[in-house]
């Protein structure tokens, strides 16, 4: 959020991916009704993707070259290879990418 405010005059808008899909999201992470309140005079903050589940969001961005080069989902791997390919998050992501025919990229 801090970087968004620093870049606010240049970018004008910060999009935050919704933590949960649906309108009955628990009070955890990003919330559609609260995110706009942290904006300011030079920065609009919007919560996006609340109607999509994690897999659908991943399918939508999987074709982007930047995503293919830099996607990091693993919180366990800290080495030069950002994803361990063994933890639950890595495996779930790999399944979605395989289904979308983007795993090799």
GROMACS .gro file of C-alpha atoms in nm:
model
  105
    1UNK     CA    1   0.000   0.000   0.000
    2UNK     CA    2   0.285   0.237   0.083
    3UNK     CA    3   0.437   0.196  -0.263
    4UNK     CA    4   0.096   0.270  -0.412
    5UNK     CA    5   0.085   0.603  -0.228
    6UNK     CA    6   0.442   0.686  -0.327
    7UNK     CA    7   0.357   0.620  -0.692
    8UNK     CA    8   0.007   0.768  -0.662
    9UNK     CA    9   0.076   1.088  -0.855
   10UNK     CA   10   0.225   0.885  -1.143
   11UNK     CA   11  -0.013   0.588  -1.156
   12UNK     CA   12  -0.333   0.723  -1.003
   13UNK     CA   13  -0.485   0.384  -0.927
   14UNK     CA   14  -0.388   0.074  -0.726
   15UNK     CA   15  -0.573  -0.251  -0.795
   16UNK     CA   16  -0.572  -0.507  -0.515
   17UNK     CA   17  -0.674  -0.863  -0.591
   18UNK     CA   18  -0.956  -0.977  -0.365
   19UNK     CA   19  -0.856  -1.221  -0.095
   20UNK     CA   20  -1.184  -1.415  -0.113
   21UNK     CA   21  -1.451  -1.464  -0.377
   22UNK     CA   22  -1.808  -1.369  -0.295
   23UNK     CA   23  -1.984  -1.106  -0.091
   24UNK     CA   24  -1.967  -1.287   0.244
   25UNK     CA   25  -1.590  -1.267   0.278
   26UNK     CA   26  -1.452  -1.305   0.629
   27UNK     CA   27  -1.260  -1.009   0.775
   28UNK     CA   28  -0.925  -1.129   0.649
   29UNK     CA   29  -0.683  -0.970   0.405
   30UNK     CA   30  -0.825  -0.739   0.142
   31UNK     CA   31  -1.192  -0.638   0.162
   32UNK     CA   32  -1.394  -0.479  -0.118
   33UNK     CA   33  -1.574  -0.235   0.111
   34UNK     CA   34  -1.261  -0.123   0.298
   35UNK     CA   35  -0.986  -0.106   0.035
   36UNK     CA   36  -1.114   0.219  -0.124
   37UNK     CA   37  -1.089   0.389   0.217
   38UNK     CA   38  -0.708   0.367   0.217
   39UNK     CA   39  -0.677   0.571  -0.102
   40UNK     CA   40  -0.607   0.942  -0.106
   41UNK     CA   41  -0.619   1.254  -0.318
   42UNK     CA   42  -0.363   1.116  -0.566
   43UNK     CA   43  -0.446   0.744  -0.543
   44UNK     CA   44  -0.765   0.550  -0.608
   45UNK     CA   45  -0.759   0.205  -0.445
   46UNK     CA   46  -0.988  -0.062  -0.588
   47UNK     CA   47  -1.049  -0.422  -0.491
   48UNK     CA   48  -1.084  -0.641  -0.802
   49UNK     CA   49  -1.157  -1.004  -0.878
   50UNK     CA   50  -1.396  -1.069  -0.591
   51UNK     CA   51  -1.628  -1.264  -0.818
   52UNK     CA   52  -1.353  -1.507  -0.918
   53UNK     CA   53  -1.197  -1.791  -0.727
   54UNK     CA   54  -0.819  -1.834  -0.715
   55UNK     CA   55  -0.806  -2.087  -1.001
   56UNK     CA   56  -1.011  -1.863  -1.232
   57UNK     CA   57  -0.785  -1.565  -1.155
   58UNK     CA   58  -0.478  -1.774  -1.234
   59UNK     CA   59  -0.629  -1.898  -1.561
   60UNK     CA   60  -0.692  -1.538  -1.667
   61UNK     CA   61  -0.334  -1.423  -1.611
   62UNK     CA   62  -0.153  -1.746  -1.711
   63UNK     CA   63  -0.100  -1.630  -2.070
   64UNK     CA   64   0.083  -1.313  -1.971
   65UNK     CA   65   0.457  -1.325  -2.042
   66UNK     CA   66   0.539  -1.133  -1.724
   67UNK     CA   67   0.342  -1.385  -1.518
   68UNK     CA   68   0.511  -1.676  -1.692
   69UNK     CA   69   0.854  -1.537  -1.602
   70UNK     CA   70   0.789  -1.417  -1.247
   71UNK     CA   71   0.493  -1.598  -1.085
   72UNK     CA   72   0.576  -1.680  -0.727
   73UNK     CA   73   0.324  -1.867  -0.514
   74UNK     CA   74   0.548  -2.057  -0.273
   75UNK     CA   75   0.611  -1.922   0.073
   76UNK     CA   76   0.846  -2.208   0.163
   77UNK     CA   77   1.116  -2.171  -0.103
   78UNK     CA   78   1.361  -1.890  -0.044
   79UNK     CA   79   1.634  -1.993  -0.285
   80UNK     CA   80   1.701  -1.877  -0.640
   81UNK     CA   81   1.413  -2.095  -0.764
   82UNK     CA   82   1.111  -1.919  -0.619
   83UNK     CA   83   0.868  -2.213  -0.618
   84UNK     CA   84   0.951  -2.544  -0.453
   85UNK     CA   85   0.706  -2.743  -0.673
   86UNK     CA   86   0.623  -2.968  -0.375
   87UNK     CA   87   0.411  -2.772  -0.125
   88UNK     CA   88   0.031  -2.748  -0.145
   89UNK     CA   89   0.036  -2.399  -0.297
   90UNK     CA   90   0.282  -2.496  -0.568
   91UNK     CA   91   0.098  -2.818  -0.653
   92UNK     CA   92  -0.243  -2.647  -0.667
   93UNK     CA   93  -0.101  -2.375  -0.892
   94UNK     CA   94   0.066  -2.630  -1.116
   95UNK     CA   95  -0.262  -2.821  -1.156
   96UNK     CA   96  -0.444  -2.508  -1.268
   97UNK     CA   97  -0.164  -2.415  -1.508
   98UNK     CA   98  -0.158  -2.767  -1.650
   99UNK     CA   99  -0.533  -2.755  -1.707
  100UNK     CA  100  -0.491  -2.420  -1.882
  101UNK     CA  101  -0.207  -2.570  -2.090
  102UNK     CA  102   0.042  -2.316  -1.951
  103UNK     CA  103   0.248  -2.528  -1.711
  104UNK     CA  104   0.547  -2.562  -1.943
  105UNK     CA  105   0.578  -2.187  -1.970
   0.00000   0.00000   0.00000
